[in-house]
Short mmCIF file of C-alpha atoms in Angstrom, two decimals:
data_model
loop_
_atom_site.label_atom_id
_atom_site.label_comp_id
_atom_site.label_asym_id
_atom_site.label_seq_id
_atom_site.Cartn_x
_atom_site.Cartn_y
_atom_site.Cartn_z
CA UNK O 9 26.36 -9.21 5.51
CA UNK O 10 24.01 -10.64 8.63
CA UNK O 11 22.87 -14.38 8.54
CA UNK O 12 19.84 -14.48 10.90
CA UNK O 13 16.73 -17.32 11.39
CA UNK O 14 13.37 -15.69 10.84
CA UNK O 15 10.77 -18.05 12.95
CA UNK O 16 6.91 -17.45 11.49
CA UNK O 17 6.61 -17.31 7.96
CA UNK O 18 3.15 -15.60 7.59
CA UNK O 19 2.02 -12.14 5.84
CA UNK O 20 4.71 -10.20 7.79
CA UNK O 21 7.37 -12.83 8.30
CA UNK O 22 7.51 -13.55 4.70
CA UNK O 23 7.74 -9.89 4.27
CA UNK O 24 10.07 -9.24 5.89
CA UNK O 25 12.49 -12.22 4.87
CA UNK O 26 12.42 -11.10 1.51
CA UNK O 27 12.57 -7.01 2.38
CA UNK O 28 16.47 -8.88 4.24
CA UNK O 29 17.37 -11.05 1.75
CA UNK O 30 16.68 -7.99 -0.71
CA UNK O 31 19.01 -6.18 1.18
CA UNK O 32 21.70 -8.79 0.86
CA UNK O 33 21.13 -10.79 4.00
CA UNK O 34 20.86 -14.47 4.17
CA UNK O 35 17.24 -15.65 6.27
CA UNK O 36 17.15 -18.85 7.62
CA UNK O 37 13.56 -19.96 7.69
CA UNK O 38 11.24 -21.85 10.08
CA UNK O 39 7.08 -22.18 10.09
CA UNK O 40 4.95 -24.74 10.16
CA UNK O 41 3.94 -24.97 6.88
CA UNK O 42 6.84 -26.57 4.27
CA UNK O 43 4.59 -24.45 1.15
CA UNK O 44 4.63 -21.00 3.14
CA UNK O 45 8.43 -20.98 3.28
CA UNK O 46 8.59 -22.48 -0.38
CA UNK O 47 6.56 -19.76 -2.43
CA UNK O 48 9.01 -17.15 -0.26
CA UNK O 49 11.94 -19.14 -1.22
CA UNK O 50 11.03 -19.09 -4.81
CA UNK O 51 9.81 -15.63 -5.24
CA UNK O 52 12.97 -14.91 -3.77
CA UNK O 53 15.70 -16.18 -6.03
CA UNK O 54 16.93 -13.13 -7.87
CA UNK O 55 17.28 -11.40 -4.31
CA UNK O 56 20.43 -10.50 -3.00
CA UNK O 57 20.64 -12.48 0.09
CA UNK O 58 19.96 -16.38 0.44
CA UNK O 59 16.42 -17.53 1.75
CA UNK O 60 16.94 -21.26 3.39
CA UNK O 61 14.25 -23.43 4.46
CA UNK O 62 14.69 -25.53 7.71
CA UNK O 63 12.60 -28.52 8.44
CA UNK O 64 12.67 -27.59 11.99
CA UNK O 65 14.31 -25.80 14.98
CA UNK O 66 17.38 -28.06 15.68
CA UNK O 67 18.30 -27.15 11.16
CA UNK O 68 17.59 -23.47 11.88
CA UNK O 69 19.98 -23.15 14.84
CA UNK O 70 22.28 -25.48 13.50
CA UNK O 71 22.47 -23.20 10.06
CA UNK O 72 23.44 -19.72 11.54
CA UNK O 73 26.97 -18.59 12.45
CA UNK O 74 27.35 -17.90 15.92
CA UNK O 75 26.79 -15.82 18.16
CA UNK O 76 23.32 -16.64 16.64
CA UNK O 77 20.79 -14.10 15.72
CA UNK O 78 17.00 -15.29 16.01
CA UNK O 79 14.34 -13.44 14.87
CA UNK O 80 10.62 -14.22 16.20
CA UNK O 81 7.41 -13.23 14.15
CA UNK O 82 4.39 -14.78 15.65
CA UNK O 83 1.25 -13.68 17.38
CA UNK O 84 2.15 -12.27 21.29
CA UNK O 85 1.76 -14.73 24.49
CA UNK O 86 1.66 -18.24 24.48
CA UNK O 87 2.58 -18.27 20.99
CA UNK O 88 5.71 -16.39 21.44
CA UNK O 89 6.65 -18.28 24.69
CA UNK O 90 6.30 -21.61 23.05
CA UNK O 91 8.71 -20.59 20.53
CA UNK O 92 10.82 -19.35 23.15
CA UNK O 93 10.93 -22.83 24.75
CA UNK O 94 11.36 -24.75 21.43
CA UNK O 95 14.87 -22.90 20.45
CA UNK O 96 16.23 -21.79 24.55
CA UNK O 97 17.76 -25.31 24.87
CA UNK O 98 19.34 -25.19 21.40
CA UNK O 99 21.20 -21.72 21.80
CA UNK O 100 24.49 -20.72 23.48
CA UNK O 101 25.36 -18.14 26.05
CA UNK O 102 25.67 -14.49 23.59
CA UNK O 103 22.42 -16.04 21.32
CA UNK O 104 20.21 -13.43 20.56
CA UNK O 105 16.55 -13.92 20.28
CA UNK O 106 14.26 -11.06 19.12
CA UNK O 107 10.38 -10.18 19.34
CA UNK O 108 9.06 -8.29 16.51
CA UNK O 109 5.50 -8.88 17.63
CA UNK O 110 3.32 -6.74 18.75
CA UNK O 111 3.81 -7.70 22.74
CA UNK O 112 2.87 -6.35 25.85
CA UNK O 113 5.73 -4.57 27.48
CA UNK O 114 5.71 -5.98 30.58
CA UNK O 115 5.91 -9.27 28.80
CA UNK O 116 9.07 -8.36 27.35
CA UNK O 117 10.28 -7.48 30.61
CA UNK O 118 9.98 -10.84 31.99
CA UNK O 119 11.60 -12.54 28.93
CA UNK O 120 14.49 -10.19 28.79
CA UNK O 121 15.24 -11.43 32.62
CA UNK O 122 14.55 -14.64 32.05
CA UNK O 123 16.78 -14.89 29.23
CA UNK O 124 19.60 -12.68 30.35
CA UNK O 125 19.52 -14.58 33.69
CA UNK O 126 20.47 -17.62 31.01
CA UNK O 127 22.95 -15.72 29.22
CA UNK O 128 20.74 -15.25 26.51
CA UNK O 129 20.13 -11.74 24.70
CA UNK O 130 16.70 -10.66 23.89
CA UNK O 131 15.53 -7.81 21.55
CA UNK O 132 11.70 -6.75 22.04
CA UNK O 133 11.26 -4.45 18.87
CA UNK O 134 8.02 -3.35 17.91
CA UNK O 135 7.60 -3.14 13.84
CA UNK O 136 5.20 -0.90 12.12
CA UNK O 137 3.81 -0.49 8.46
CA UNK O 138 1.77 -3.83 8.05
CA UNK O 139 2.84 -5.92 5.43
CA UNK O 140 3.53 -3.56 2.92
CA UNK O 141 6.11 -2.22 5.24
CA UNK O 142 7.61 -5.07 5.80
CA UNK O 143 8.31 -6.18 2.80
CA UNK O 144 9.72 -2.36 1.51
CA UNK O 145 10.92 -0.78 4.86
CA UNK O 146 8.68 -1.20 8.03
CA UNK O 147 9.51 1.70 11.07
CA UNK O 148 11.30 -0.53 13.48
CA UNK O 149 11.45 0.37 17.64
CA UNK O 150 13.71 -1.78 19.70
CA UNK O 151 14.19 -2.46 23.48
CA UNK O 152 17.02 -4.27 25.24
CA UNK O 153 20.65 -4.25 25.90
CA UNK O 154 23.16 -1.88 24.00
CA UNK O 155 25.09 -5.32 23.08
CA UNK O 156 22.09 -7.20 21.50
CA UNK O 157 21.24 -4.30 19.80
CA UNK O 158 24.48 -3.58 18.40
CA UNK O 159 24.30 -7.37 17.03
CA UNK O 160 21.23 -6.63 14.92
CA UNK O 161 21.82 -2.60 13.75
CA UNK O 162 23.09 -3.32 10.95
CA UNK O 163 20.66 -5.51 9.05
CA UNK O 164 17.34 -4.05 10.81
CA UNK O 165 18.91 -0.49 9.30
CA UNK O 166 18.50 -1.92 6.40
CA UNK O 167 15.44 -3.28 5.93
CA UNK O 168 13.66 -0.08 7.52
CA UNK O 169 12.14 2.28 5.92
CA UNK O 170 14.46 6.16 4.87
CA UNK O 171 13.40 9.45 5.70
CA UNK O 172 15.17 11.52 3.55
CA UNK O 173 18.23 8.58 3.83
CA UNK O 174 18.13 8.49 7.25
CA UNK O 175 16.87 4.83 8.88
CA UNK O 176 13.27 5.20 10.43
CA UNK O 177 15.04 2.10 12.59
CA UNK O 178 16.27 2.91 16.06
CA UNK O 179 17.16 1.28 19.57
CA UNK O 180 15.56 3.55 22.18
CA UNK O 181 16.22 1.81 25.98
CA UNK O 182 16.28 -1.23 27.67
CA UNK O 183 13.91 -3.76 28.77
CA UNK O 184 10.41 -3.35 26.81
CA UNK O 185 10.95 0.53 26.10
CA UNK O 186 10.86 -0.88 22.25
CA UNK O 187 7.22 -2.27 22.88
CA UNK O 188 5.84 0.40 24.98
CA UNK O 189 6.74 2.48 22.03
CA UNK O 190 5.15 0.40 19.65
CA UNK O 191 1.68 0.36 21.60
CA UNK O 192 1.80 4.14 21.80
CA UNK O 193 2.27 4.48 18.35
CA UNK O 194 -0.55 2.10 17.80
CA UNK O 195 -2.84 4.09 20.23
CA UNK O 196 -2.21 7.22 18.34
CA UNK O 197 -3.08 5.05 15.06
CA UNK O 198 -6.28 4.29 16.73
CA UNK O 199 -7.12 7.89 17.63
CA UNK O 200 -5.90 8.58 13.88
CA UNK O 201 -8.45 6.24 12.15
CA UNK O 202 -11.30 7.30 14.35
CA UNK O 203 -11.18 10.89 13.82
CA UNK O 204 -11.20 10.14 10.11
CA UNK O 205 -14.08 7.95 10.51
CA UNK O 206 -16.05 10.85 12.45
CA UNK O 207 -15.14 13.13 9.46
CA UNK O 208 -16.64 10.45 7.08
CA UNK O 209 -19.81 10.60 8.83
CA UNK O 210 -19.98 14.34 9.38
CA UNK O 211 -19.15 14.46 5.38
CA UNK O 212 -21.70 11.28 4.49
CA UNK O 213 -24.54 11.63 6.96
CA UNK O 214 -24.27 15.63 7.63
CA UNK O 215 -23.45 16.76 4.45
CA UNK O 216 -25.23 14.05 2.24
CA UNK O 217 -22.15 13.55 0.66
CA UNK O 218 -21.15 9.99 -1.26
CA UNK O 219 -18.22 8.11 -1.20
CA UNK O 220 -16.37 9.43 -4.14
CA UNK O 221 -17.11 13.13 -3.22
CA UNK O 222 -15.73 12.38 0.51
CA UNK O 223 -12.69 10.35 -1.69
CA UNK O 224 -11.65 13.83 -3.11
CA UNK O 225 -11.69 15.60 -0.19
CA UNK O 226 -9.45 13.23 1.89
CA UNK O 227 -7.03 13.88 -1.73
CA UNK O 228 -6.94 17.74 -1.72
CA UNK O 229 -6.03 17.33 2.27
CA UNK O 230 -2.83 15.86 1.50
CA UNK O 231 -1.59 19.09 0.17
CA UNK O 232 -2.21 20.45 3.86
CA UNK O 233 -1.04 20.08 7.48
CA UNK O 234 -3.25 17.08 6.94
CA UNK O 235 -0.81 14.86 4.47
CA UNK O 236 -0.55 11.21 6.12
CA UNK O 237 -0.66 8.08 5.42
CA UNK O 238 -3.74 7.27 6.67
CA UNK O 239 -5.46 9.92 5.37
CA UNK O 240 -3.77 8.95 2.09
CA UNK O 241 -5.28 5.86 1.98
CA UNK O 242 -8.49 7.34 3.05
CA UNK O 243 -8.74 8.48 -0.16
CA UNK O 244 -8.12 5.06 -1.45
CA UNK O 245 -10.52 3.49 0.31
CA UNK O 246 -13.72 5.51 -0.12
CA UNK O 247 -12.57 5.90 -3.94
CA UNK O 248 -12.64 2.08 -4.33
CA UNK O 249 -15.41 0.06 -6.81
CA UNK O 250 -16.62 -2.81 -5.29
CA UNK O 251 -16.07 -5.25 -8.02
CA UNK O 252 -19.33 -7.36 -7.35
CA UNK O 253 -22.18 -4.61 -7.51
CA UNK O 254 -20.33 -1.52 -9.31
CA UNK O 255 -21.01 0.59 -6.80
CA UNK O 256 -18.84 1.99 -3.73
CA UNK O 257 -16.90 -0.79 -2.11
CA UNK O 258 -16.83 1.69 1.46
CA UNK O 259 -20.24 1.25 1.35
CA UNK O 260 -20.41 -2.52 1.26
CA UNK O 261 -18.17 -3.00 4.35
CA UNK O 262 -19.79 -4.07 7.55
CA UNK O 263 -19.51 -1.55 10.18
CA UNK O 264 -17.50 -3.49 12.83
CA UNK O 265 -14.26 -2.51 13.73
CA UNK O 266 -12.07 -5.03 14.91
CA UNK O 267 -9.06 -4.23 17.50
CA UNK O 268 -5.65 -6.63 18.79
CA UNK O 269 -4.75 -5.05 22.28
CA UNK O 270 -2.17 -2.55 21.97
CA UNK O 271 -5.04 0.35 21.90
CA UNK O 272 -6.53 -0.89 25.07
CA UNK O 273 -2.82 -1.40 26.60
CA UNK O 274 -2.36 2.08 25.89
CA UNK O 275 -5.08 3.21 27.53
CA UNK O 276 -4.49 1.44 30.93
CA UNK O 277 -0.93 2.30 30.84
CA UNK O 278 -1.48 5.81 30.78
CA UNK O 279 -3.88 5.17 33.66
CA UNK O 280 -0.89 4.17 35.66
CA UNK O 281 1.05 6.77 34.79
CA UNK O 282 -1.79 9.54 35.18
CA UNK O 283 -1.55 10.71 31.88
CA UNK O 284 -4.78 11.84 30.07
CA UNK O 285 -5.32 9.63 27.12
CA UNK O 286 -8.84 10.63 26.25
CA UNK O 287 -8.66 10.82 22.53
CA UNK O 288 -7.40 6.58 22.40
CA UNK O 289 -10.08 5.75 24.90
CA UNK O 290 -12.92 7.02 22.89
CA UNK O 291 -11.22 5.24 19.87
CA UNK O 292 -11.39 2.20 21.94
CA UNK O 293 -14.51 2.87 22.84
CA UNK O 294 -15.84 3.26 19.67
CA UNK O 295 -14.55 0.28 18.51
CA UNK O 296 -16.21 -1.88 20.95
CA UNK O 297 -19.90 0.14 20.42
CA UNK O 298 -19.28 -0.71 16.80
CA UNK O 299 -18.94 -4.37 17.16
CA UNK O 300 -22.36 -4.02 19.26
CA UNK O 301 -24.19 -4.21 15.72
CA UNK O 302 -26.85 -6.19 17.02
CA UNK O 303 -27.50 -4.00 20.20
CA UNK O 304 -27.43 -1.13 17.98
CA UNK O 305 -29.68 -1.93 15.61
CA UNK O 306 -32.19 -2.76 18.34
CA UNK O 307 -32.01 0.66 20.12
CA UNK O 308 -32.26 2.44 16.79
CA UNK O 309 -35.79 0.58 16.48
CA UNK O 310 -36.36 2.31 19.82
CA UNK O 311 -34.81 5.84 19.56
CA UNK O 312 -34.58 6.36 16.20
CA UNK O 313 -31.67 6.94 13.70
CA UNK O 314 -29.18 9.26 15.44
CA UNK O 315 -27.59 11.11 12.66
CA UNK O 316 -29.26 14.33 11.04
CA UNK O 317 -27.97 16.21 8.31
CA UNK O 318 -26.09 19.66 9.48
CA UNK O 319 -27.80 22.22 7.22
CA UNK O 320 -26.34 25.05 6.66
CA UNK O 321 -24.92 24.98 10.54
CA UNK O 322 -21.29 25.07 9.17
CA UNK O 323 -21.92 27.12 6.11
CA UNK O 324 -21.94 25.51 2.87
CA UNK O 325 -20.43 22.87 1.71
CA UNK O 326 -17.42 24.06 0.79
CA UNK O 327 -17.07 25.87 4.22
CA UNK O 328 -18.33 22.75 6.18
CA UNK O 329 -15.31 20.98 4.33
CA UNK O 330 -12.88 23.78 5.39
CA UNK O 331 -14.03 23.83 9.13
CA UNK O 332 -13.96 20.29 8.99
CA UNK O 333 -10.32 20.07 7.44
CA UNK O 334 -9.44 22.86 10.58
CA UNK O 335 -11.07 20.77 13.16
CA UNK O 336 -9.32 17.46 12.52
CA UNK O 337 -5.99 19.21 12.63
CA UNK O 338 -6.91 20.68 15.93
CA UNK O 339 -7.79 17.02 17.57
CA UNK O 340 -4.42 15.59 15.52
CA UNK O 341 -2.45 18.05 17.64
CA UNK O 342 -4.25 16.77 21.09
CA UNK O 343 -3.81 13.28 19.97
CA UNK O 344 0.23 13.54 19.22
CA UNK O 345 0.28 16.23 22.72
CA UNK O 346 -1.37 13.24 25.08
CA UNK O 347 0.96 10.55 23.14
CA UNK O 348 3.94 12.43 23.41
CA UNK O 349 3.12 13.27 27.14
CA UNK O 350 2.90 9.74 28.12
CA UNK O 351 5.88 8.56 26.54
CA UNK O 352 7.38 11.51 28.42
CA UNK O 353 5.61 10.14 31.61
CA UNK O 354 7.01 6.68 31.13
CA UNK O 355 10.64 7.41 30.19
CA UNK O 356 10.37 9.16 33.90
CA UNK O 357 8.51 6.34 35.72
CA UNK O 358 11.01 3.44 34.01
CA UNK O 359 14.33 5.48 33.96
CA UNK O 360 14.30 5.03 30.13
CA UNK O 361 15.43 8.12 29.25
CA UNK O 362 13.49 7.70 26.46
CA UNK O 363 14.74 10.29 23.27
CA UNK O 364 11.50 12.15 22.16
CA UNK O 365 12.84 13.56 19.38
CA UNK O 366 14.40 10.14 18.17
CA UNK O 367 11.09 8.15 18.34
CA UNK O 368 9.26 11.18 16.26
CA UNK O 369 11.79 10.44 13.71
CA UNK O 370 11.23 6.87 13.86
CA UNK O 371 8.04 7.33 13.10
CA UNK O 372 8.32 10.01 9.55
CA UNK O 373 8.51 7.00 7.49
CA UNK O 374 7.43 3.23 6.90
CA UNK O 375 5.01 3.36 9.68
CA UNK O 376 1.11 3.25 9.72
CA UNK O 377 0.97 7.22 11.68
CA UNK O 378 3.77 8.77 9.30
CA UNK O 379 3.18 12.00 8.83
CA UNK O 380 4.33 15.73 8.10
CA UNK O 381 3.70 16.65 11.64
CA UNK O 382 6.50 14.26 12.96
CA UNK O 383 8.98 16.48 11.05
CA UNK O 384 7.62 19.37 13.16
CA UNK O 385 7.56 17.32 16.30
CA UNK O 386 11.28 15.95 16.30
CA UNK O 387 12.63 19.70 15.52
CA UNK O 388 10.21 20.78 18.82
CA UNK O 389 12.28 18.17 20.25
CA UNK O 390 15.60 18.64 18.92
CA UNK O 391 15.71 22.19 19.46
CA UNK O 392 15.03 21.78 23.27
CA UNK O 393 10.96 21.88 23.49
CA UNK O 394 9.07 20.51 26.40
CA UNK O 395 7.41 17.51 26.11
CA UNK O 396 4.10 19.14 25.89
CA UNK O 397 3.92 19.86 22.36
CA UNK O 398 1.47 22.80 22.96
CA UNK O 399 3.94 25.07 24.72
CA UNK O 400 5.99 25.03 21.53
CA UNK O 401 5.51 27.60 19.24
CA UNK O 402 4.70 25.63 16.10
CA UNK O 403 1.80 23.09 17.60
CA UNK O 404 0.83 26.54 20.28
CA UNK O 405 -0.13 28.10 16.95
CA UNK O 406 -1.51 25.44 15.32
CA UNK O 407 -4.34 25.21 18.43
CA UNK O 408 -4.87 29.06 18.18
CA UNK O 409 -5.68 29.02 14.53
CA UNK O 410 -8.29 25.31 14.44
CA UNK O 411 -9.52 24.98 18.27
CA UNK O 412 -12.14 27.53 16.92
CA UNK O 413 -13.13 25.59 14.10
CA UNK O 414 -12.65 22.33 16.13
CA UNK O 415 -15.14 23.68 18.67
CA UNK O 416 -17.86 24.23 15.87
CA UNK O 417 -17.71 21.21 14.08
CA UNK O 418 -18.10 19.31 17.58
CA UNK O 419 -21.22 21.51 19.01
CA UNK O 420 -22.69 21.41 15.34
CA UNK O 421 -22.35 17.54 15.11
CA UNK O 422 -23.63 16.79 18.69
CA UNK O 423 -26.57 19.39 18.34
CA UNK O 424 -27.32 17.13 15.29
CA UNK O 425 -26.61 13.61 16.46
CA UNK O 426 -23.98 12.81 14.84
CA UNK O 427 -21.06 10.64 16.88
CA UNK O 428 -18.05 12.48 17.29
CA UNK O 429 -16.03 10.99 20.37
CA UNK O 430 -12.61 11.52 19.51
CA UNK O 431 -13.29 14.75 18.80
CA UNK O 432 -14.87 15.50 21.19
CA UNK O 433 -12.66 14.26 23.81
CA UNK O 434 -9.72 16.52 21.79
CA UNK O 435 -11.82 19.76 22.85
CA UNK O 436 -12.55 18.67 26.30
CA UNK O 437 -8.75 17.78 26.47
CA UNK O 438 -7.83 21.38 25.33
CA UNK O 439 -10.34 23.61 26.86
CA UNK O 440 -9.38 21.53 30.65
CA UNK O 441 -5.68 21.71 29.91
CA UNK O 442 -5.90 25.62 29.26
CA UNK O 443 -8.28 26.36 32.31
CA UNK O 444 -6.03 27.42 35.13
CA UNK O 445 -9.04 27.23 37.65
CA UNK O 446 -10.62 24.13 37.32
CA UNK O 447 -13.23 22.65 39.01
CA UNK O 448 -11.38 19.92 40.91
CA UNK O 449 -11.84 21.87 44.13
CA UNK O 450 -15.32 20.80 44.48
CA UNK O 451 -14.17 17.33 43.88
CA UNK O 452 -11.69 17.74 46.83
CA UNK O 453 -14.50 19.20 49.04
CA UNK O 454 -16.49 16.03 48.48
CA UNK O 455 -13.36 13.97 48.87
CA UNK O 456 -13.13 15.37 52.38
CA UNK O 457 -16.62 15.77 53.34
CA UNK O 458 -17.49 11.82 52.83
CA UNK O 459 -13.84 10.46 53.49
CA UNK O 460 -11.62 13.27 55.57
CA UNK O 461 -9.37 13.01 52.80
CA UNK O 462 -7.85 16.63 53.52
CA UNK O 463 -7.32 19.19 51.12
CA UNK O 464 -4.83 22.50 50.62
CA UNK O 465 -6.42 26.11 51.08
CA UNK O 466 -5.20 28.19 48.06
CA UNK O 467 -3.79 30.83 51.03
CA UNK O 468 -2.05 28.17 52.99
CA UNK O 469 -0.43 25.73 50.14
CA UNK O 470 0.94 22.71 51.13
CA UNK O 471 -0.64 22.20 54.25
CA UNK O 472 -3.04 19.02 54.33
CA UNK O 473 -6.39 20.36 56.02
CA UNK O 474 -10.31 19.44 56.60
CA UNK O 475 -13.40 21.64 56.05
CA UNK O 476 -16.26 22.63 58.18
CA UNK O 477 -18.53 20.41 56.90
CA UNK O 478 -18.79 18.09 60.45
CA UNK O 479 -18.45 21.15 62.84
#
């Protein structure tokens, strides 16, 4: 079995070290805290592989068989570069460093080039699933050279989540491709969570439902197309009781959402690629606004509270919940359409030759956005489907069936002051995507009027002309 080094024994690193050891692999550990490493080693005494405590980088490197494999699970940016600078002089040509953090893919490209120039290998690997996934099986997305991937493929597939026996772990291409895919995974995760938050707001503020009743709705949705990890844990979060007050835990949580940057990166990169990304952008903006708690409270005193009850605008509660479920299905489809179109554009732009079906397969278990949709998405691409999922029979039909509900729910929510930016973005995206004759002709006319940027005539396509504005 493989013997690897692992630097960074925080929550994720500790969990992943124990995962590898449980699969029979030996792991040499290095962290600034001896106590953390000792706790991990003590907890892993019954595991099949050894968990070895190393006092410093030199001890770690000496403990590894050649060619060496060093996994790194520390924060991206300067902390990661610091670790690389620490171990680089101790390594020999042919040794491998693998970054398992949430690094920006362009930084991964830089590190790959720098280390390969020294004769070292570098892998950029996104792992998803949180601490629970790291311990019992994450989803793993790797990018780098085929040679470096071959070095660690066996150990990582052992540790990865399994979907019907297939490891949710794969190599996707050179350089930063693995971290780009993880970035988009996190962006879709942002959109998913924002849609769930909006459905919660509609039920809480629009329908006057308690957290417990909302939990029951999420649990019922697990029996249909919305079956997913995030819906499952939304039910658990809504059902939880605060041990201090005895009330709903959800009602005690401050409404300020954090973020670590991957969602924002997804939006920026999609703009560079010329691809729509309105759902993730709406989710990032919503988190930004949530952080402005003091400003929101001041605005509320001036303009009044926004959310008002929906009344019977969506029918009785049963009808309203049914419409909301359908709206969520439509919005979720739109998020995946945008996400996979961005991945396809990146594949073409950077010549990565990404396997979209393989990406969907890797996300089917272990990761945060795992859902029944992903098995269907992999089937679409395996059977030659185009990158635009809306043009596939299964997802095209889903949109036809559920867009009317998204229209109804979004219109009612906006009319009653409920904030549904992700749902609104999904509906606007679909409406514009299905419109053969858009309003961009007005934009082209305006651009030509003030800047002589030219446009094409419908009766003379391919020829750039100016309008008669200044004759």
